[in-house]
Amino acid sequence: MEESVTGVLEGHVSAVIGGTSGIGAAVASLLAEEGAIMVIAGRRQKEGEALAGRLGPDACFVGADVTRESDVAAVVAHAVERYGRLDSLVNSAGVAAMAGHVADVELDELSRMTAVHAGGVLAGIKHAAPVMIGQGSGSIVTVASIGGRLAGWTGHAYSASKAAVLHLTRSAAVDLGEHGVRVNSISPGPVRTGVHAEGAGIDPAVADRTAGALAPAFAAVLQQWQPVRGAATPDDVAPAALWLVSDASRFVNGHDLVVDGGISAGRPLSVGLGELPRLGAALMAATT
Ligand SMILES: NC(=O)c1ccc[n+]([C@@H]2O[C@H](COP(=O)([O-])OP(=O)(O)OC[C@H]3O[C@@H](n4cnc5c(N)ncnc54)[C@H](OP(=O)(O)O)[C@@H]3O)[C@@H](O)[C@H]2O)c1
């Protein structure tokens, strides 16, 4: 990753919940590079402590399951007790989903997805809010998904839970914005992380190691859909979080920042142009 280190977050205290791997780990690493004191949270202690160790003495790990409100509250409390404040909270915890027909959906899936994606995020916002209101400043960023905006990209329950998070971002933004606290989201398109293998039932520790191997398959499949070529990595998403937690975005509130290589803007023009000969031939046949 080639990022210019500016120290723009010197003295800034940040918590990344869902920071043990993938996008959350890349965000924690980038924020730490920019000078932030990092609290990394998630369920996997070994991975979380290893990352905190790599980031240095100004980083620590707190075990937390976002489906338990008390765990989320403890992450915020840890930041405040140990470092005296909380300038930003990044909610990146997420679980995988496979696309499938609505007739095959297990209804429990909706509760599971909602508990992590909407419940976990709401708990994070709820417990960070009083601290940030007290400070008169703060930035909360949630990793949502283009699945919350576009249909057909992932499972029904996953999409619905991410759509809920997009609206939760707006509803919290209009509440907390009046107190100097900004709430925004990021919607990535497909990103090479272990979450896809997890969705296929592979153990999370093993799944993380599959992220690199996904690159050729991702790039090939996405050619039809993603104007910017290639397969996104967590390092492509992390700078969006850096911008949203920093003062550079001080007037951005209630926004969803899409990081999808243009998927949600429309299909690549070359795909449409590639269809023209077939349409032309059909027109010729119909008019001669
Ligand atoms: N990869 C993509 O293509 C993509 C696209 C759009 C959006 N996203 C979103 O990006 C976010 C990060 O996913 P990722 O792709 O980086 O996958 P990942 O590497 O599997 O990261 C998921 C993170 O969520 C944490 N997590 C899961 N359940 C949790 C729970 N109950 N409590 C606390 N932490 C929990 C995991 O940590 P522990 O296992 O240690 O708890 C891990 O740190 C998710 O919200 C996902 O929906 C991903």
CSV table of C-alpha atoms and ligand atoms in Angstrom, one decimal:
chain,number,residue,atom,x,y,z
A,1,MET,CA,0.0,0.0,0.0
A,2,GLU,CA,1.4,3.4,-1.0
A,3,GLU,CA,-0.2,5.9,1.3
A,4,SER,CA,1.4,9.3,2.2
A,5,VAL,CA,1.7,9.5,6.0
A,6,THR,CA,0.7,12.9,7.2
A,7,GLY,CA,0.1,12.4,10.9
A,8,VAL,CA,-3.3,14.0,10.3
A,9,LEU,CA,-4.7,11.9,13.2
A,10,GLU,CA,-2.1,12.7,15.8
A,11,GLY,CA,-3.7,12.4,19.2
A,12,HIS,CA,-7.0,11.1,17.7
A,13,VAL,CA,-8.5,8.1,19.6
A,14,SER,CA,-10.4,5.7,17.4
A,15,ALA,CA,-12.2,2.4,17.9
A,16,VAL,CA,-12.7,-0.1,15.0
A,17,ILE,CA,-15.2,-2.7,15.8
A,18,GLY,CA,-14.8,-5.6,13.4
A,19,GLY,CA,-11.1,-4.7,13.2
A,20,THR,CA,-9.6,-8.2,13.4
A,21,SER,CA,-9.5,-8.8,9.6
A,22,GLY,CA,-10.3,-7.5,6.2
A,23,ILE,CA,-11.6,-3.9,5.8
A,24,GLY,CA,-11.7,-3.1,9.5
A,25,ALA,CA,-8.0,-4.3,9.9
A,26,ALA,CA,-7.0,-2.1,6.9
A,27,VAL,CA,-8.8,0.9,8.4
A,28,ALA,CA,-7.2,0.4,11.8
A,29,SER,CA,-3.7,0.1,10.1
A,30,LEU,CA,-4.2,3.2,8.1
A,31,LEU,CA,-5.6,5.3,10.9
A,32,ALA,CA,-2.7,4.2,13.1
A,33,GLU,CA,-0.2,5.1,10.4
A,34,GLU,CA,-1.8,8.6,10.4
A,35,GLY,CA,-1.1,8.9,14.1
A,36,ALA,CA,-4.3,7.6,15.7
A,37,ILE,CA,-4.5,5.7,19.0
A,38,MET,CA,-6.4,2.5,18.1
A,39,VAL,CA,-8.8,0.3,19.9
A,40,ILE,CA,-9.4,-2.8,17.8
A,41,ALA,CA,-12.4,-4.9,18.7
A,42,GLY,CA,-13.8,-8.2,17.5
A,43,ARG,CA,-14.4,-11.8,18.7
A,44,ARG,CA,-11.1,-13.3,17.6
A,45,GLN,CA,-8.5,-12.5,20.3
A,46,LYS,CA,-5.5,-14.0,18.6
A,47,GLU,CA,-6.0,-12.0,15.4
A,48,GLY,CA,-6.9,-8.9,17.3
A,49,GLU,CA,-3.9,-9.0,19.6
A,50,ALA,CA,-1.6,-9.8,16.7
A,51,LEU,CA,-2.8,-6.7,14.8
A,52,ALA,CA,-2.6,-4.5,17.8
A,53,GLY,CA,1.0,-5.8,18.4
A,54,ARG,CA,1.9,-4.9,14.8
A,55,LEU,CA,0.5,-1.4,15.2
A,56,GLY,CA,2.6,-0.7,18.3
A,57,PRO,CA,2.1,0.6,21.8
A,58,ASP,CA,-0.6,3.0,20.9
A,59,ALA,CA,-3.0,0.1,19.9
A,60,CYS,CA,-4.9,-2.4,21.9
A,61,PHE,CA,-7.4,-5.1,21.4
A,62,VAL,CA,-10.7,-5.5,23.2
A,63,GLY,CA,-12.7,-8.7,22.7
A,64,ALA,CA,-16.3,-7.9,21.7
A,65,ASP,CA,-19.3,-9.6,20.0
A,66,VAL,CA,-21.5,-6.9,18.5
A,67,THR,CA,-24.6,-8.9,19.1
A,68,ARG,CA,-24.1,-8.2,22.8
A,69,GLU,CA,-24.8,-4.6,23.7
A,70,SER,CA,-22.7,-4.8,26.8
A,71,ASP,CA,-19.6,-5.8,24.8
A,72,VAL,CA,-20.0,-2.8,22.5
A,73,ALA,CA,-20.4,-0.5,25.5
A,74,ALA,CA,-17.2,-2.0,27.0
A,75,VAL,CA,-15.3,-1.1,23.8
A,76,VAL,CA,-16.3,2.5,24.1
A,77,ALA,CA,-15.7,2.5,27.9
A,78,HIS,CA,-12.2,1.0,27.4
A,79,ALA,CA,-11.3,3.8,24.9
A,80,VAL,CA,-12.5,6.5,27.4
A,81,GLU,CA,-11.0,5.0,30.5
A,82,ARG,CA,-7.6,4.3,28.9
A,83,TYR,CA,-7.2,7.2,26.5
A,84,GLY,CA,-9.6,9.8,27.9
A,85,ARG,CA,-11.8,10.3,24.8
A,86,LEU,CA,-13.2,8.7,21.6
A,87,ASP,CA,-12.8,10.8,18.4
A,88,SER,CA,-14.0,8.2,16.0
A,89,LEU,CA,-15.8,4.9,15.8
A,90,VAL,CA,-15.7,2.7,12.8
A,91,ASN,CA,-18.3,-0.1,12.6
A,92,SER,CA,-17.0,-2.8,10.3
A,93,ALA,CA,-18.3,-6.0,11.8
A,94,GLY,CA,-20.1,-8.1,9.3
A,95,VAL,CA,-21.0,-11.6,8.4
A,96,ALA,CA,-21.2,-13.3,5.0
A,97,ALA,CA,-24.2,-14.2,2.9
A,98,MET,CA,-24.7,-16.2,-0.2
A,99,ALA,CA,-27.1,-15.0,-2.9
A,100,GLY,CA,-30.1,-17.2,-3.4
A,101,HIS,CA,-33.8,-17.4,-4.2
A,102,VAL,CA,-36.2,-15.6,-1.9
A,103,ALA,CA,-38.2,-18.8,-1.7
A,104,ASP,CA,-35.2,-20.6,-0.1
A,105,VAL,CA,-34.5,-18.0,2.6
A,106,GLU,CA,-34.3,-19.2,6.2
A,107,LEU,CA,-36.2,-16.5,8.2
A,108,ASP,CA,-33.6,-16.9,11.0
A,109,GLU,CA,-31.1,-15.5,8.6
A,110,LEU,CA,-32.7,-12.1,8.8
A,111,SER,CA,-32.4,-11.9,12.6
A,112,ARG,CA,-28.8,-13.1,12.4
A,113,MET,CA,-27.9,-10.5,9.8
A,114,THR,CA,-29.8,-7.7,11.4
A,115,ALA,CA,-28.3,-8.4,14.9
A,116,VAL,CA,-24.8,-7.9,13.5
A,117,HIS,CA,-25.3,-5.3,10.8
A,118,ALA,CA,-28.0,-3.1,12.3
A,119,GLY,CA,-28.1,-4.1,16.0
A,120,GLY,CA,-24.3,-3.9,16.3
A,121,VAL,CA,-24.1,-0.6,14.5
A,122,LEU,CA,-26.9,0.9,16.6
A,123,ALA,CA,-25.2,-0.3,19.8
A,124,GLY,CA,-22.0,1.4,18.6
A,125,ILE,CA,-23.7,4.6,17.8
A,126,LYS,CA,-25.7,4.6,21.0
A,127,HIS,CA,-22.7,4.1,23.3
A,128,ALA,CA,-20.3,6.4,21.4
A,129,ALA,CA,-22.9,9.2,21.2
A,130,PRO,CA,-22.8,10.4,24.8
A,131,VAL,CA,-19.0,10.4,24.8
A,132,MET,CA,-18.8,12.4,21.6
A,133,ILE,CA,-21.7,14.7,22.5
A,134,GLY,CA,-19.8,15.5,25.7
A,135,GLN,CA,-16.7,16.3,23.7
A,136,GLY,CA,-18.7,18.3,21.2
A,137,SER,CA,-17.1,16.4,18.4
A,138,GLY,CA,-16.8,12.9,16.9
A,139,SER,CA,-17.1,10.9,13.7
A,140,ILE,CA,-18.9,7.6,13.3
A,141,VAL,CA,-18.4,5.6,10.2
A,142,THR,CA,-20.2,2.4,9.3
A,143,VAL,CA,-19.1,-0.1,6.6
A,144,ALA,CA,-22.4,-0.8,4.8
A,145,SER,CA,-22.5,-2.3,1.3
A,146,ILE,CA,-23.7,-1.7,-2.2
A,147,GLY,CA,-25.9,-4.7,-1.3
A,148,GLY,CA,-27.9,-2.2,0.7
A,149,ARG,CA,-28.5,0.0,-2.4
A,150,LEU,CA,-28.6,-2.5,-5.3
A,151,ALA,CA,-30.6,-5.8,-5.5
A,152,GLY,CA,-29.3,-9.0,-6.8
A,153,TRP,CA,-25.7,-8.8,-5.5
A,154,THR,CA,-26.0,-10.8,-2.4
A,155,GLY,CA,-28.5,-12.6,-0.1
A,156,HIS,CA,-31.9,-11.1,0.6
A,157,ALA,CA,-31.4,-10.9,4.4
A,158,TYR,CA,-27.9,-9.4,4.0
A,159,SER,CA,-29.2,-6.7,1.6
A,160,ALA,CA,-32.1,-5.8,3.8
A,161,SER,CA,-29.9,-5.5,6.9
A,162,LYS,CA,-27.4,-3.3,5.0
A,163,ALA,CA,-30.3,-1.1,3.7
A,164,ALA,CA,-31.4,-0.7,7.3
A,165,VAL,CA,-27.9,0.4,8.3
A,166,LEU,CA,-27.9,3.0,5.5
A,167,HIS,CA,-31.1,4.5,6.9
A,168,LEU,CA,-29.8,4.2,10.5
A,169,THR,CA,-26.8,6.3,9.4
A,170,ARG,CA,-29.1,9.1,8.2
A,171,SER,CA,-31.4,9.0,11.2
A,172,ALA,CA,-28.4,9.1,13.6
A,173,ALA,CA,-26.8,11.8,11.5
A,174,VAL,CA,-29.7,14.2,11.9
A,175,ASP,CA,-29.8,13.6,15.6
A,176,LEU,CA,-26.1,13.8,16.5
A,177,GLY,CA,-25.1,16.3,13.8
A,178,GLU,CA,-26.7,19.0,16.0
A,179,HIS,CA,-24.1,18.1,18.7
A,180,GLY,CA,-21.1,18.2,16.5
A,181,VAL,CA,-21.0,14.5,15.9
A,182,ARG,CA,-21.0,13.3,12.3
A,183,VAL,CA,-22.4,9.9,11.2
A,184,ASN,CA,-21.6,8.5,7.7
A,185,SER,CA,-21.3,5.2,5.9
A,186,ILE,CA,-19.1,3.6,3.3
A,187,SER,CA,-20.6,1.2,0.7
A,188,PRO,CA,-18.0,-1.0,-0.8
A,189,GLY,CA,-18.6,-3.2,-3.8
A,190,PRO,CA,-16.9,-6.6,-3.9
A,191,VAL,CA,-13.7,-6.6,-1.9
A,192,ARG,CA,-11.2,-9.4,-1.6
A,193,THR,CA,-11.5,-10.5,2.0
A,194,GLY,CA,-12.2,-13.7,3.9
A,195,VAL,CA,-15.9,-12.9,4.2
A,196,HIS,CA,-16.6,-14.6,0.9
A,197,ALA,CA,-15.1,-17.9,1.9
A,198,GLU,CA,-16.8,-17.7,5.2
A,199,GLY,CA,-20.1,-17.4,3.3
A,200,ALA,CA,-19.2,-20.7,1.7
A,201,GLY,CA,-18.8,-22.2,5.1
A,202,ILE,CA,-15.0,-22.1,5.5
A,203,ASP,CA,-13.6,-21.4,8.9
A,204,PRO,CA,-12.8,-17.7,9.5
A,205,ALA,CA,-9.1,-18.2,10.3
A,206,VAL,CA,-8.7,-20.2,7.0
A,207,ALA,CA,-11.1,-17.9,5.1
A,208,ASP,CA,-8.8,-14.9,5.7
A,209,ARG,CA,-6.0,-16.7,3.8
A,210,THR,CA,-8.2,-17.1,0.7
A,211,ALA,CA,-8.6,-13.3,0.0
A,212,GLY,CA,-5.6,-13.0,-2.3
A,213,ALA,CA,-6.6,-16.1,-4.3
A,214,LEU,CA,-9.9,-14.4,-5.2
A,215,ALA,CA,-8.3,-11.8,-7.4
A,216,PRO,CA,-8.5,-13.4,-10.8
A,217,ALA,CA,-12.0,-14.8,-10.3
A,218,PHE,CA,-13.2,-11.4,-9.0
A,219,ALA,CA,-11.6,-9.5,-11.9
A,220,ALA,CA,-13.1,-11.9,-14.5
A,221,VAL,CA,-16.6,-11.9,-13.0
A,222,LEU,CA,-16.7,-8.2,-12.4
A,223,GLN,CA,-15.6,-7.3,-16.0
A,224,GLN,CA,-19.3,-7.1,-16.9
A,225,TRP,CA,-20.2,-4.9,-14.0
A,226,GLN,CA,-17.4,-2.8,-12.7
A,227,PRO,CA,-16.0,0.1,-14.9
A,228,VAL,CA,-12.8,0.3,-12.9
A,229,ARG,CA,-10.9,-2.9,-13.7
A,230,GLY,CA,-9.5,-5.4,-11.2
A,231,ALA,CA,-10.5,-6.6,-7.8
A,232,ALA,CA,-10.7,-4.2,-4.8
A,233,THR,CA,-8.7,-4.9,-1.7
A,234,PRO,CA,-9.3,-3.6,1.9
A,235,ASP,CA,-6.6,-1.0,1.2
A,236,ASP,CA,-8.9,0.5,-1.5
A,237,VAL,CA,-11.6,1.1,1.1
A,238,ALA,CA,-9.5,2.3,4.1
A,239,PRO,CA,-8.8,5.8,2.7
A,240,ALA,CA,-12.5,6.5,2.5
A,241,ALA,CA,-12.7,5.8,6.3
A,242,LEU,CA,-9.7,7.9,6.9
A,243,TRP,CA,-11.3,10.9,5.1
A,244,LEU,CA,-14.6,10.4,6.9
A,245,VAL,CA,-13.0,10.3,10.4
A,246,SER,CA,-10.7,13.2,9.7
A,247,ASP,CA,-11.6,16.9,9.8
A,248,ALA,CA,-11.1,17.1,6.0
A,249,SER,CA,-14.8,15.9,5.8
A,250,ARG,CA,-16.0,18.2,8.6
A,251,PHE,CA,-19.1,19.2,6.7
A,252,VAL,CA,-20.1,15.7,5.5
A,253,ASN,CA,-22.8,14.2,7.6
A,254,GLY,CA,-25.5,11.5,6.7
A,255,HIS,CA,-23.6,10.5,3.6
A,256,ASP,CA,-23.0,7.1,2.1
A,257,LEU,CA,-19.6,7.1,0.3
A,258,VAL,CA,-19.7,4.4,-2.4
A,259,VAL,CA,-16.4,2.7,-3.1
A,260,ASP,CA,-17.3,0.2,-5.9
A,261,GLY,CA,-15.3,1.2,-9.0
A,262,GLY,CA,-18.5,2.6,-10.5
A,263,ILE,CA,-20.7,-0.5,-10.3
A,264,SER,CA,-23.6,1.4,-8.9
A,265,ALA,CA,-23.2,4.2,-11.5
A,266,GLY,CA,-23.8,1.8,-14.3
A,267,ARG,CA,-22.3,-1.0,-16.4
A,268,PRO,CA,-19.0,-0.4,-18.3
A,269,LEU,CA,-19.6,1.3,-21.6
A,270,SER,CA,-17.6,-1.3,-23.4
A,271,VAL,CA,-20.2,-3.9,-22.5
A,272,GLY,CA,-23.0,-1.9,-24.1
A,273,LEU,CA,-20.8,-1.2,-27.2
A,274,GLY,CA,-20.0,-4.9,-27.4
A,275,GLU,CA,-23.8,-5.6,-27.8
A,276,LEU,CA,-24.2,-3.1,-30.7
A,277,PRO,CA,-23.2,-5.5,-33.6
A,278,ARG,CA,-25.9,-8.0,-32.5
A,279,LEU,CA,-28.5,-5.3,-32.3
A,280,GLY,CA,-27.4,-3.9,-35.6
A,281,ALA,CA,-27.7,-7.3,-37.2
A,282,ALA,CA,-31.2,-7.8,-35.8
A,283,LEU,CA,-32.2,-4.4,-37.2
A,284,MET,CA,-30.7,-5.2,-40.6
A,285,ALA,CA,-32.6,-8.5,-40.7
A,286,ALA,CA,-35.8,-6.8,-39.8
A,287,THR,CA,-35.5,-4.0,-42.3
A,288,THR,CA,-34.4,-5.9,-45.4
B,1,LIG,N1,-15.7,-8.0,1.4
B,1,LIG,C1,-16.7,-7.5,0.6
B,1,LIG,O1,-16.9,-7.8,-0.6
B,1,LIG,C2,-17.7,-6.5,1.3
B,1,LIG,C3,-18.5,-5.7,0.4
B,1,LIG,C4,-19.3,-4.8,1.0
B,1,LIG,C5,-19.4,-4.7,2.4
B,1,LIG,N2,-18.6,-5.4,3.2
B,1,LIG,C6,-18.7,-5.2,4.6
B,1,LIG,O2,-17.4,-4.9,5.1
B,1,LIG,C7,-17.4,-5.2,6.5
B,1,LIG,C8,-16.1,-5.9,6.8
B,1,LIG,O3,-16.1,-7.2,6.1
B,1,LIG,P1,-14.8,-7.8,5.4
B,1,LIG,O4,-15.1,-8.0,4.0
B,1,LIG,O5,-13.6,-7.0,5.8
B,1,LIG,O6,-14.8,-9.3,6.0
B,1,LIG,P2,-14.0,-9.9,7.2
B,1,LIG,O7,-12.5,-9.9,7.0
B,1,LIG,O8,-14.6,-11.2,7.5
B,1,LIG,O9,-14.3,-8.9,8.4
B,1,LIG,C9,-15.4,-9.0,9.2
B,1,LIG,C10,-15.1,-8.5,10.6
B,1,LIG,O10,-16.3,-8.5,11.3
B,1,LIG,C11,-16.0,-9.0,12.6
B,1,LIG,N3,-17.3,-9.7,13.1
B,1,LIG,C12,-18.1,-10.5,12.5
B,1,LIG,N4,-19.1,-10.8,13.4
B,1,LIG,C13,-18.9,-10.1,14.5
B,1,LIG,C14,-19.5,-10.1,15.8
B,1,LIG,N5,-20.7,-10.7,16.0
B,1,LIG,N6,-19.0,-9.3,16.7
B,1,LIG,C15,-17.9,-8.6,16.5
B,1,LIG,N7,-17.2,-8.6,15.3
B,1,LIG,C16,-17.7,-9.4,14.4
B,1,LIG,C17,-14.9,-10.1,12.3
B,1,LIG,O11,-14.2,-10.3,13.5
B,1,LIG,P3,-14.3,-11.5,14.5
B,1,LIG,O12,-14.5,-12.7,13.6
B,1,LIG,O13,-13.0,-11.5,15.2
B,1,LIG,O14,-15.4,-11.2,15.4
B,1,LIG,C18,-14.1,-9.3,11.3
B,1,LIG,O15,-13.2,-8.4,12.0
B,1,LIG,C19,-18.6,-6.0,6.8
B,1,LIG,O16,-19.6,-5.2,7.4
B,1,LIG,C20,-19.1,-6.4,5.4
B,1,LIG,O17,-20.5,-6.7,5.4
B,1,LIG,C21,-17.7,-6.3,2.7
